[in-house]
């Protein structure tokens, strides 16, 4: 089962444009994380936002969290071809013992 | 420092066989999690081990088992392989219980013929 569902499933943009990905989840959370995966290999942690936070920034990344709507968004500004990857949201379902991932958004940035 | 290492990187098995996948966490990390990722989908949670005990289990059949050793390395075992077990198996470690940041290995690509 998957706690998070990303939207859209796939996104194709031009270099320099912004990319926005959304994640919805079903149950209460302590935090929500975003990960990136290149070419079907290991995932890399990008950013974490806690349930009492509404917005967080890291470089070109901006994450928002709306706990009332059980949703989060990841914004990548001024995208680059190197940002081409799959992006996943993840939530902790078991007090630190069960991190569940969504189905992911496939981002393609055209040079 | 070395990251999470998994072995082997690729594996081909036939239906009904057994497979063992190995994972070495980052030095000092006490928690290891296992995930199965089918092409085009998100990682599916299989197990989490912390301090050598199973702490979390996903919705996988009993053919899947794992263990964590005193040095915190881990093995994932799958018995009676099915074609549907073909996937990328990912191992992730975290310093403590987890839930905030997972460090992933590059995975083992398992093909069942």
GROMACS .gro file of C-alpha atoms in nm:
model
  224
    1UNK     CA    1   0.000   0.000   0.000
    2UNK     CA    2   0.115   0.356  -0.060
    3UNK     CA    3   0.048   0.645   0.171
    4UNK     CA    4   0.142   0.921  -0.069
    5UNK     CA    5   0.015   0.983  -0.419
    6UNK     CA    6   0.203   1.223  -0.644
    7UNK     CA    7   0.053   1.439  -0.912
    8UNK     CA    8   0.123   1.465  -1.199
    9UNK     CA    9   0.262   1.121  -1.283
   10UNK     CA   10   0.486   1.279  -1.546
   11UNK     CA   11   0.595   1.633  -1.625
   12UNK     CA   12   0.793   1.767  -1.920
   13UNK     CA   13   0.925   2.125  -1.914
   14UNK     CA   14   1.190   2.343  -2.074
   15UNK     CA   15   1.513   2.429  -1.899
   16UNK     CA   16   1.469   2.746  -1.693
   17UNK     CA   17   1.103   2.685  -1.618
   18UNK     CA   18   0.967   2.598  -1.275
   19UNK     CA   19   0.844   2.247  -1.193
   20UNK     CA   20   0.572   2.182  -0.937
   21UNK     CA   21   0.487   1.837  -0.804
   22UNK     CA   22   0.212   1.757  -0.558
   23UNK     CA   23   0.170   1.483  -0.300
   24UNK     CA   24  -0.141   1.379  -0.112
   25UNK     CA   25  -0.142   1.146   0.185
   26UNK     CA   26  -0.407   0.967   0.388
   27UNK     CA   27  -0.324   0.968   0.759
   28UNK     CA   28  -0.170   1.199   1.017
   29UNK     CA   29   0.204   1.244   0.983
   30UNK     CA   30   0.500   1.361   1.189
   31UNK     CA   31   0.687   1.477   0.884
   32UNK     CA   32   0.693   1.450   0.506
   33UNK     CA   33   1.006   1.397   0.300
   34UNK     CA   34   1.093   1.434  -0.066
   35UNK     CA   35   1.342   1.212  -0.244
   36UNK     CA   36   1.492   1.207  -0.592
   37UNK     CA   37   1.587   0.902  -0.800
   38UNK     CA   38   1.800   0.907  -1.111
   39UNK     CA   39   1.770   0.627  -1.367
   40UNK     CA   40   1.612   0.372  -1.134
   41UNK     CA   41   1.900   0.361  -0.886
   42UNK     CA   42   1.921   0.468  -0.524
   43UNK     CA   43   1.706   0.748  -0.388
   44UNK     CA   44   1.855   1.068  -0.249
   45UNK     CA   45   1.692   1.263   0.033
   46UNK     CA   46   1.613   1.621  -0.072
   47UNK     CA   47   1.421   1.788   0.207
   48UNK     CA   48   1.205   1.719   0.513
   49UNK     CA   49   0.917   1.928   0.641
   50UNK     CA   50   0.766   1.870   0.984
   51UNK     CA   51   0.394   1.866   1.054
   52UNK     CA   52   0.413   2.199   1.238
   53UNK     CA   53   0.587   2.371   0.945
   54UNK     CA   54   0.409   2.521   0.645
   55UNK     CA   55   0.696   2.602   0.412
   56UNK     CA   56   1.063   2.519   0.378
   57UNK     CA   57   1.337   2.618   0.135
   58UNK     CA   58   1.661   2.454   0.031
   59UNK     CA   59   1.849   2.607  -0.260
   60UNK     CA   60   1.617   2.592  -0.564
   61UNK     CA   61   1.369   2.373  -0.375
   62UNK     CA   62   1.059   2.499  -0.200
   63UNK     CA   63   0.830   2.263  -0.011
   64UNK     CA   64   0.491   2.345   0.132
   65UNK     CA   65   0.273   2.138   0.362
   66UNK     CA   66  -0.099   2.172   0.424
   67UNK     CA   67  -0.197   1.928   0.699
   68UNK     CA   68  -0.564   2.025   0.678
   69UNK     CA   69  -0.572   1.907   0.317
   70UNK     CA   70  -0.316   1.631   0.376
   71UNK     CA   71  -0.108   1.756   0.087
   72UNK     CA   72   0.240   1.883   0.006
   73UNK     CA   73   0.402   2.040  -0.297
   74UNK     CA   74   0.760   2.049  -0.420
   75UNK     CA   75   0.865   2.340  -0.638
   76UNK     CA   76   1.193   2.332  -0.830
   77UNK     CA   77   1.278   2.676  -0.961
   78UNK     CA   78   1.485   2.752  -1.270
   79UNK     CA   79   1.503   2.386  -1.365
   80UNK     CA   80   1.806   2.235  -1.534
   81UNK     CA   81   1.847   1.930  -1.757
   82UNK     CA   82   2.026   1.766  -1.463
   83UNK     CA   83   1.700   1.785  -1.263
   84UNK     CA   84   1.557   1.514  -1.490
   85UNK     CA   85   1.466   1.237  -1.247
   86UNK     CA   86   1.180   1.078  -1.055
   87UNK     CA   87   1.064   1.255  -0.741
   88UNK     CA   88   0.891   1.079  -0.451
   89UNK     CA   89   0.722   1.198  -0.137
   90UNK     CA   90   0.749   0.978   0.172
   91UNK     CA   91   0.589   0.973   0.516
   92UNK     CA   92   0.671   0.791   0.837
   93UNK     CA   93   0.393   0.549   0.923
   94UNK     CA   94   0.537   0.367   1.221
   95UNK     CA   95   0.711   0.593   1.469
   96UNK     CA   96   1.029   0.584   1.267
   97UNK     CA   97   0.997   0.221   1.167
   98UNK     CA   98   0.797   0.239   0.846
   99UNK     CA   99   0.862   0.505   0.582
  100UNK     CA  100   0.614   0.477   0.297
  101UNK     CA  101   0.673   0.621  -0.050
  102UNK     CA  102   0.431   0.742  -0.312
  103UNK     CA  103   0.427   0.639  -0.676
  104UNK     CA  104   0.639   0.934  -0.788
  105UNK     CA  105   0.644   1.209  -1.048
  106UNK     CA  106   0.871   1.162  -1.349
  107UNK     CA  107   1.022   1.499  -1.442
  108UNK     CA  108   1.187   1.555  -1.778
  109UNK     CA  109   1.367   1.884  -1.834
  110UNK     CA  110   1.449   1.960  -2.195
  111UNK     CA  111   1.766   2.152  -2.269
  112UNK     CA  112   3.309   0.758   0.431
  113UNK     CA  113   3.149   0.479   0.234
  114UNK     CA  114   2.780   0.500   0.164
  115UNK     CA  115   2.530   0.216   0.180
  116UNK     CA  116   2.663  -0.077  -0.019
  117UNK     CA  117   2.454  -0.355  -0.167
  118UNK     CA  118   2.557  -0.679  -0.329
  119UNK     CA  119   2.524  -0.814  -0.583
  120UNK     CA  120   2.429  -0.532  -0.822
  121UNK     CA  121   2.256  -0.765  -1.065
  122UNK     CA  122   2.120  -1.115  -1.025
  123UNK     CA  123   1.937  -1.358  -1.252
  124UNK     CA  124   1.743  -1.646  -1.100
  125UNK     CA  125   1.481  -1.893  -1.216
  126UNK     CA  126   1.139  -1.953  -1.069
  127UNK     CA  127   1.141  -2.153  -0.747
  128UNK     CA  128   1.496  -2.067  -0.653
  129UNK     CA  129   1.609  -1.885  -0.343
  130UNK     CA  130   1.802  -1.556  -0.331
  131UNK     CA  131   2.000  -1.367  -0.066
  132UNK     CA  132   2.067  -0.997  -0.101
  133UNK     CA  133   2.318  -0.817   0.120
  134UNK     CA  134   2.344  -0.467   0.255
  135UNK     CA  135   2.609  -0.282   0.453
  136UNK     CA  136   2.484   0.039   0.614
  137UNK     CA  137   2.679   0.358   0.659
  138UNK     CA  138   2.919   0.323   0.950
  139UNK     CA  139   2.741   0.411   1.273
  140UNK     CA  140   2.391   0.361   1.132
  141UNK     CA  141   2.185   0.117   1.336
  142UNK     CA  142   1.871   0.094   1.123
  143UNK     CA  143   1.832  -0.084   0.791
  144UNK     CA  144   1.522  -0.085   0.572
  145UNK     CA  145   1.445  -0.292   0.264
  146UNK     CA  146   1.229  -0.183  -0.029
  147UNK     CA  147   1.111  -0.346  -0.350
  148UNK     CA  148   1.070  -0.123  -0.654
  149UNK     CA  149   0.903  -0.247  -0.967
  150UNK     CA  150   0.979  -0.050  -1.283
  151UNK     CA  151   0.769   0.264  -1.303
  152UNK     CA  152   0.643   0.246  -0.944
  153UNK     CA  153   0.748   0.380  -0.608
  154UNK     CA  154   0.951   0.178  -0.355
  155UNK     CA  155   0.736  -0.064  -0.156
  156UNK     CA  156   0.832  -0.112   0.209
  157UNK     CA  157   0.935  -0.468   0.300
  158UNK     CA  158   1.113  -0.459   0.639
  159UNK     CA  159   1.288  -0.233   0.883
  160UNK     CA  160   1.543  -0.358   1.134
  161UNK     CA  161   1.676  -0.154   1.423
  162UNK     CA  162   1.926  -0.280   1.676
  163UNK     CA  163   1.906  -0.627   1.519
  164UNK     CA  164   1.533  -0.667   1.571
  165UNK     CA  165   1.250  -0.643   1.321
  166UNK     CA  166   1.063  -0.320   1.393
  167UNK     CA  167   0.847  -0.279   1.086
  168UNK     CA  168   0.702  -0.509   0.823
  169UNK     CA  169   0.524  -0.436   0.498
  170UNK     CA  170   0.260  -0.634   0.316
  171UNK     CA  171   0.480  -0.907   0.171
  172UNK     CA  172   0.436  -1.286   0.190
  173UNK     CA  173   0.632  -1.505   0.429
  174UNK     CA  174   0.863  -1.600   0.143
  175UNK     CA  175   1.038  -1.275   0.226
  176UNK     CA  176   1.255  -1.269   0.537
  177UNK     CA  177   1.546  -1.065   0.663
  178UNK     CA  178   1.788  -1.034   0.948
  179UNK     CA  179   2.035  -0.784   1.085
  180UNK     CA  180   2.374  -0.884   1.218
  181UNK     CA  181   2.570  -0.750   1.518
  182UNK     CA  182   2.768  -0.522   1.284
  183UNK     CA  183   2.430  -0.384   1.161
  184UNK     CA  184   2.467  -0.528   0.812
  185UNK     CA  185   2.159  -0.703   0.680
  186UNK     CA  186   2.042  -0.979   0.450
  187UNK     CA  187   1.713  -1.007   0.263
  188UNK     CA  188   1.608  -1.359   0.171
  189UNK     CA  189   1.340  -1.453  -0.078
  190UNK     CA  190   1.233  -1.814  -0.116
  191UNK     CA  191   1.041  -1.986  -0.395
  192UNK     CA  192   1.097  -1.701  -0.638
  193UNK     CA  193   0.811  -1.594  -0.865
  194UNK     CA  194   0.829  -1.400  -1.189
  195UNK     CA  195   0.663  -1.111  -1.007
  196UNK     CA  196   0.959  -1.085  -0.769
  197UNK     CA  197   1.161  -0.930  -1.051
  198UNK     CA  198   1.241  -0.581  -0.928
  199UNK     CA  199   1.503  -0.344  -0.794
  200UNK     CA  200   1.565  -0.419  -0.426
  201UNK     CA  201   1.680  -0.117  -0.232
  202UNK     CA  202   1.842  -0.103   0.108
  203UNK     CA  203   1.845   0.214   0.316
  204UNK     CA  204   2.011   0.296   0.645
  205UNK     CA  205   1.957   0.565   0.904
  206UNK     CA  206   2.149   0.663   1.215
  207UNK     CA  207   1.865   0.599   1.456
  208UNK     CA  208   1.514   0.464   1.427
  209UNK     CA  209   1.460   0.638   1.095
  210UNK     CA  210   1.152   0.827   0.990
  211UNK     CA  211   1.339   1.144   0.900
  212UNK     CA  212   1.613   1.068   0.652
  213UNK     CA  213   1.702   0.746   0.476
  214UNK     CA  214   2.033   0.689   0.299
  215UNK     CA  215   1.990   0.451   0.007
  216UNK     CA  216   2.224   0.210  -0.165
  217UNK     CA  217   2.221   0.170  -0.544
  218UNK     CA  218   2.013  -0.145  -0.524
  219UNK     CA  219   2.020  -0.501  -0.650
  220UNK     CA  220   1.840  -0.564  -0.979
  221UNK     CA  221   1.681  -0.908  -0.956
  222UNK     CA  222   1.547  -1.078  -1.266
  223UNK     CA  223   1.346  -1.398  -1.225
  224UNK     CA  224   1.311  -1.606  -1.542
   0.00000   0.00000   0.00000
